[in-house]
């Protein structure tokens, strides 16, 4: 890319929330010169790939906001939300639905978006530049798979789609919602993430004895690995060449916590462990053994 390329006007980015937000089918037309600035104007980048990059970049920017409520408002405003009741709505309708579902006053949400959230996200997007900011292939594929899963969701007025396809879509939504919450964690409180983890269905590797596979690590001692999708588990096996996995068992986070507590030795839990340079390390979640021991499972209602 020529070093003389002039940075496009940020006014284009200031309108990114309008209509369907980053899930618009006309991103390539509306973003114009920004595609060249980001080097996303090549033949191998279609609207789906462009959408995945914008969702990822916007979510990274939102993760830097101090208030959890502002992050939620931003996800709805830009339409990076995984909520099935919002993602197909236009901006105004999404903000109305946000008030209904999250009890966040619409006027307060709109003011927060205009005064704080939009300025932060626009500035962060404007700093992106070129191939160095392109998404790793495995993370890009994860975003594309998650979006395609919604195609299986049947209309509320139709039952023609197979039930298992509906379940698959819901599972992927839960997984990505959890991983996005982990990416936004800033070391203050993990209560919200734990609450998402408890009902989450995880794939847990087991050995020949049908017990969870345990590994000894220098920093955490004994750990049990869990994966929020089979794709992430397969990627981990391919990268690490792990041969100790004899099978899998599906457990909710709550069930896994209870089982780990009953192990002979204290153990930590690592969810979606990173392996290799292209892993989404920011979506890896670690529950140390002392934290596991303090979680009162009985006080958290089932979802």
Coordinates of C-alpha atoms in Angstrom, one line a residue:
X1 CA 0.0 0.0 0.0
X2 CA 1.2 3.4 -0.8
X3 CA 2.4 5.5 2.2
X4 CA 0.7 8.5 0.6
X5 CA -2.8 7.1 1.0
X6 CA -4.8 9.7 2.9
X7 CA -6.9 8.5 5.8
X8 CA -10.6 8.7 4.9
X9 CA -13.1 10.8 6.8
X10 CA -14.2 9.5 10.1
X11 CA -17.8 10.6 9.4
X12 CA -18.3 7.3 7.6
X13 CA -17.4 5.4 10.7
X14 CA -19.7 7.7 12.8
X15 CA -22.7 6.3 10.8
X16 CA -21.7 2.6 11.2
X17 CA -24.5 2.0 13.8
X18 CA -27.3 3.0 11.5
X19 CA -29.7 0.5 10.0
X20 CA -28.4 -3.0 10.6
X21 CA -25.1 -1.8 11.9
X22 CA -22.1 -4.1 11.2
X23 CA -24.6 -6.7 10.0
X24 CA -25.6 -4.6 7.0
X25 CA -25.5 -6.3 3.6
X26 CA -24.0 -3.1 2.1
X27 CA -20.9 -2.7 4.2
X28 CA -18.6 -2.6 1.1
X29 CA -20.6 0.2 -0.5
X30 CA -21.0 2.3 2.7
X31 CA -17.4 2.1 3.9
X32 CA -15.8 3.2 0.7
X33 CA -12.2 4.3 1.0
X34 CA -11.9 2.7 4.5
X35 CA -11.6 -0.7 2.7
X36 CA -8.4 0.4 1.0
X37 CA -7.1 1.9 4.3
X38 CA -7.7 -1.4 6.1
X39 CA -6.5 -3.4 3.0
X40 CA -9.9 -5.2 3.0
X41 CA -10.6 -4.2 -0.6
X42 CA -9.1 -7.4 -2.1
X43 CA -11.0 -10.0 -4.1
X44 CA -10.8 -12.6 -1.3
X45 CA -12.8 -10.3 1.1
X46 CA -16.5 -10.6 0.6
X47 CA -19.2 -8.9 2.8
X48 CA -19.2 -11.8 5.3
X49 CA -15.5 -11.5 5.9
X50 CA -15.7 -7.7 6.1
X51 CA -18.5 -8.1 8.6
X52 CA -16.5 -10.5 10.7
X53 CA -13.6 -8.1 10.9
X54 CA -15.8 -5.2 11.9
X55 CA -17.6 -7.2 14.6
X56 CA -14.2 -8.3 16.0
X57 CA -12.7 -4.8 15.9
X58 CA -15.8 -3.2 17.4
X59 CA -16.0 -5.8 20.2
X60 CA -12.3 -5.2 21.0
X61 CA -12.9 -1.5 21.2
X62 CA -16.0 -2.0 23.4
X63 CA -14.0 -4.3 25.7
X64 CA -11.9 -1.3 26.6
X65 CA -14.8 0.7 28.1
X66 CA -14.8 0.9 31.8
X67 CA -18.6 0.4 32.4
X68 CA -20.2 -3.0 31.6
X69 CA -23.4 -1.2 30.8
X70 CA -21.6 0.9 28.1
X71 CA -20.3 -2.3 26.6
X72 CA -23.8 -3.8 26.4
X73 CA -25.2 -0.6 24.9
X74 CA -22.4 -0.6 22.3
X75 CA -23.0 -4.2 21.3
X76 CA -26.6 -3.4 20.7
X77 CA -25.9 -0.1 18.9
X78 CA -23.4 -1.5 16.5
X79 CA -25.3 -4.8 16.3
X80 CA -22.5 -7.1 17.3
X81 CA -24.9 -8.6 19.9
X82 CA -25.5 -12.3 19.9
X83 CA -29.0 -11.9 21.3
X84 CA -31.5 -13.5 18.9
X85 CA -34.2 -11.0 19.8
X86 CA -32.1 -8.0 18.7
X87 CA -29.7 -8.9 15.9
X88 CA -32.3 -8.7 13.1
X89 CA -33.6 -5.3 14.1
X90 CA -32.7 -1.8 12.9
X91 CA -30.9 0.6 15.2
X92 CA -34.0 2.4 16.7
X93 CA -35.8 -1.0 17.2
X94 CA -32.6 -2.5 18.8
X95 CA -32.5 0.3 21.4
X96 CA -36.2 -0.1 22.2
X97 CA -35.6 -3.8 22.6
X98 CA -32.6 -3.2 24.8
X99 CA -34.8 -1.2 27.2
X100 CA -37.3 -4.1 27.3
X101 CA -34.8 -6.9 27.9
X102 CA -32.1 -5.2 30.0
X103 CA -34.1 -2.4 31.6
X104 CA -31.6 0.2 30.3
X105 CA -33.5 3.4 29.7
X106 CA -33.5 4.1 25.9
X107 CA -32.7 7.8 26.3
X108 CA -29.8 7.1 28.7
X109 CA -28.5 4.4 26.2
X110 CA -28.7 6.8 23.2
X111 CA -26.9 9.5 25.2
X112 CA -24.2 7.2 26.3
X113 CA -23.7 6.0 22.7
X114 CA -23.4 9.5 21.3
X115 CA -21.3 11.0 24.1
X116 CA -18.9 8.2 24.9
X117 CA -19.2 4.9 23.1
X118 CA -19.3 6.2 19.5
X119 CA -16.2 8.4 20.0
X120 CA -14.2 5.6 21.5
X121 CA -15.1 3.0 18.9
X122 CA -14.6 5.4 16.0
X123 CA -11.1 6.4 17.3
X124 CA -10.2 2.7 17.7
X125 CA -11.4 1.8 14.2
X126 CA -9.5 4.7 12.7
X127 CA -6.3 3.4 14.2
X128 CA -6.6 0.1 12.3
X129 CA -4.3 -0.2 9.4
X130 CA -3.4 -2.9 6.9
X131 CA -2.6 -6.6 7.0
X132 CA -1.2 -6.5 10.6
X133 CA -4.8 -6.0 11.9
X134 CA -6.4 -8.7 9.8
X135 CA -8.0 -11.5 11.8
X136 CA -6.2 -14.8 12.2
X137 CA -7.7 -17.5 10.0
X138 CA -9.0 -19.6 12.8
X139 CA -10.7 -16.7 14.6
X140 CA -12.2 -15.5 11.3
X141 CA -13.6 -19.0 10.6
X142 CA -15.1 -19.0 14.1
X143 CA -17.0 -15.8 13.4
X144 CA -18.2 -17.1 10.0
X145 CA -19.4 -20.3 11.5
X146 CA -21.3 -18.5 14.2
X147 CA -23.1 -16.3 11.7
X148 CA -24.0 -19.2 9.5
X149 CA -25.5 -21.0 12.4
X150 CA -28.3 -18.5 12.5
X151 CA -29.5 -19.7 9.2
X152 CA -30.7 -22.8 10.9
X153 CA -33.0 -20.9 13.3
X154 CA -36.6 -21.5 12.2
X155 CA -39.1 -18.8 12.0
X156 CA -41.3 -18.4 15.1
X157 CA -44.3 -19.2 12.8
X158 CA -42.7 -22.3 11.2
X159 CA -41.6 -25.6 12.5
X160 CA -40.3 -27.0 9.3
X161 CA -36.6 -26.8 10.4
X162 CA -35.1 -29.8 12.2
X163 CA -35.0 -29.4 16.0
X164 CA -31.3 -30.3 16.2
X165 CA -30.4 -27.3 13.9
X166 CA -32.2 -25.0 16.4
X167 CA -30.2 -26.5 19.2
X168 CA -27.0 -26.1 17.3
X169 CA -27.6 -22.4 16.7
X170 CA -28.5 -21.8 20.4
X171 CA -25.3 -23.7 21.5
X172 CA -23.1 -21.6 19.3
X173 CA -24.8 -18.4 20.5
X174 CA -24.1 -19.4 24.2
X175 CA -20.5 -20.3 23.4
X176 CA -19.8 -17.0 21.7
X177 CA -21.6 -14.9 24.3
X178 CA -19.4 -16.6 27.0
X179 CA -16.2 -16.1 25.0
X180 CA -17.0 -12.5 24.3
X181 CA -17.6 -11.9 28.0
X182 CA -14.2 -13.4 28.7
X183 CA -12.5 -11.2 26.1
X184 CA -14.0 -8.2 27.9
X185 CA -12.8 -9.2 31.3
X186 CA -10.5 -6.7 32.9
X187 CA -9.6 -8.3 36.2
X188 CA -12.2 -6.5 38.3
X189 CA -15.1 -9.0 38.8
X190 CA -15.6 -12.4 37.2
X191 CA -19.1 -12.9 38.6
X192 CA -20.8 -12.1 35.3
X193 CA -18.6 -14.5 33.4
X194 CA -19.1 -17.3 36.0
X195 CA -22.8 -16.8 35.7
X196 CA -22.6 -17.4 32.0
X197 CA -20.3 -20.4 32.5
X198 CA -22.5 -22.3 34.9
X199 CA -25.3 -23.3 32.4
X200 CA -22.9 -23.4 29.4
X201 CA -22.5 -26.9 27.8
X202 CA -18.9 -27.8 27.5
X203 CA -17.0 -30.6 25.8
X204 CA -14.7 -32.1 28.4
X205 CA -11.9 -34.6 27.3
X206 CA -11.8 -37.8 29.3
X207 CA -9.2 -40.5 29.5
X208 CA -9.5 -44.4 29.5
X209 CA -11.1 -44.3 33.0
X210 CA -13.8 -41.9 31.8
X211 CA -12.5 -39.3 34.2
X212 CA -11.6 -35.8 33.0
X213 CA -8.1 -35.5 31.5
X214 CA -5.8 -33.7 33.9
X215 CA -2.5 -32.0 33.1
X216 CA 0.2 -30.7 35.4
X217 CA 1.2 -27.1 34.7
X218 CA 4.0 -25.0 36.3
X219 CA 1.7 -22.1 37.3
X220 CA -1.7 -23.7 38.2
X221 CA -0.7 -27.2 39.2
X222 CA -3.3 -29.7 38.1
X223 CA -5.8 -28.4 35.5
X224 CA -8.8 -29.8 33.7
X225 CA -9.5 -28.5 30.2
X226 CA -13.0 -27.8 28.8
X227 CA -14.0 -26.5 25.4
X228 CA -17.1 -24.5 24.4
X229 CA -17.2 -26.1 20.9
X230 CA -15.9 -29.3 19.1
X231 CA -14.2 -27.0 16.6
X232 CA -12.0 -25.5 19.3
X233 CA -11.3 -28.9 20.7
X234 CA -10.2 -30.3 17.4
X235 CA -8.0 -27.2 16.7
X236 CA -6.3 -27.7 20.1
X237 CA -5.6 -31.4 19.4
X238 CA -4.2 -30.6 16.0
X239 CA -1.9 -27.9 17.3
X240 CA -0.7 -29.7 20.4
X241 CA -0.7 -33.3 19.1
X242 CA -2.4 -34.3 22.4
X243 CA -2.9 -38.1 22.4
X244 CA -4.3 -38.6 26.0
X245 CA -7.9 -37.8 25.0
X246 CA -9.8 -41.1 24.8
X247 CA -13.2 -39.6 24.5
X248 CA -15.5 -36.7 25.4
X249 CA -18.3 -36.0 27.9
X250 CA -20.6 -33.1 27.7
X251 CA -21.1 -31.3 31.0
X252 CA -22.5 -27.9 32.0
X253 CA -20.1 -25.6 33.7
X254 CA -22.0 -26.2 37.0
X255 CA -21.6 -30.0 36.6
X256 CA -17.9 -29.7 35.7
X257 CA -17.3 -27.5 38.8
X258 CA -19.0 -30.1 41.0
X259 CA -16.9 -32.9 39.5
X260 CA -13.6 -31.0 39.8
X261 CA -14.4 -30.4 43.4
X262 CA -14.6 -34.1 44.0
X263 CA -11.2 -34.9 42.6
X264 CA -8.6 -36.2 44.9
X265 CA -6.3 -33.3 44.3
X266 CA -7.3 -29.6 43.9
X267 CA -7.5 -28.6 40.3
X268 CA -8.1 -25.5 38.2
X269 CA -10.3 -25.3 35.1
X270 CA -9.1 -23.8 31.8
X271 CA -11.8 -23.2 29.3
X272 CA -10.8 -23.0 25.6
X273 CA -7.1 -23.2 26.3
X274 CA -4.9 -21.3 23.8
X275 CA -2.5 -23.3 21.7
X276 CA -0.4 -21.9 18.9
X277 CA 0.3 -18.3 17.8
X278 CA -3.1 -17.9 16.1
X279 CA -5.2 -18.9 19.2
X280 CA -7.7 -16.4 20.6
X281 CA -5.8 -16.1 23.9
X282 CA -8.1 -13.4 25.1
X283 CA -11.1 -15.8 25.0
X284 CA -9.3 -18.3 27.3
X285 CA -10.9 -18.5 30.8
X286 CA -9.1 -19.7 33.8
X287 CA -10.8 -20.7 37.1
X288 CA -8.0 -21.3 39.7
X289 CA -8.7 -24.0 42.3
X290 CA -9.1 -21.5 45.2
X291 CA -11.8 -19.7 43.2
X292 CA -13.6 -22.9 42.4
X293 CA -13.7 -23.8 46.1
X294 CA -15.5 -20.5 46.9
X295 CA -18.2 -20.7 44.3
X296 CA -21.6 -21.5 45.9
X297 CA -23.4 -23.4 43.2
X298 CA -26.6 -23.7 45.2
X299 CA -27.1 -19.9 45.3
X300 CA -27.1 -19.5 41.5
X301 CA -30.4 -20.4 39.9
X302 CA -30.5 -22.6 36.8
X303 CA -31.2 -20.7 33.6

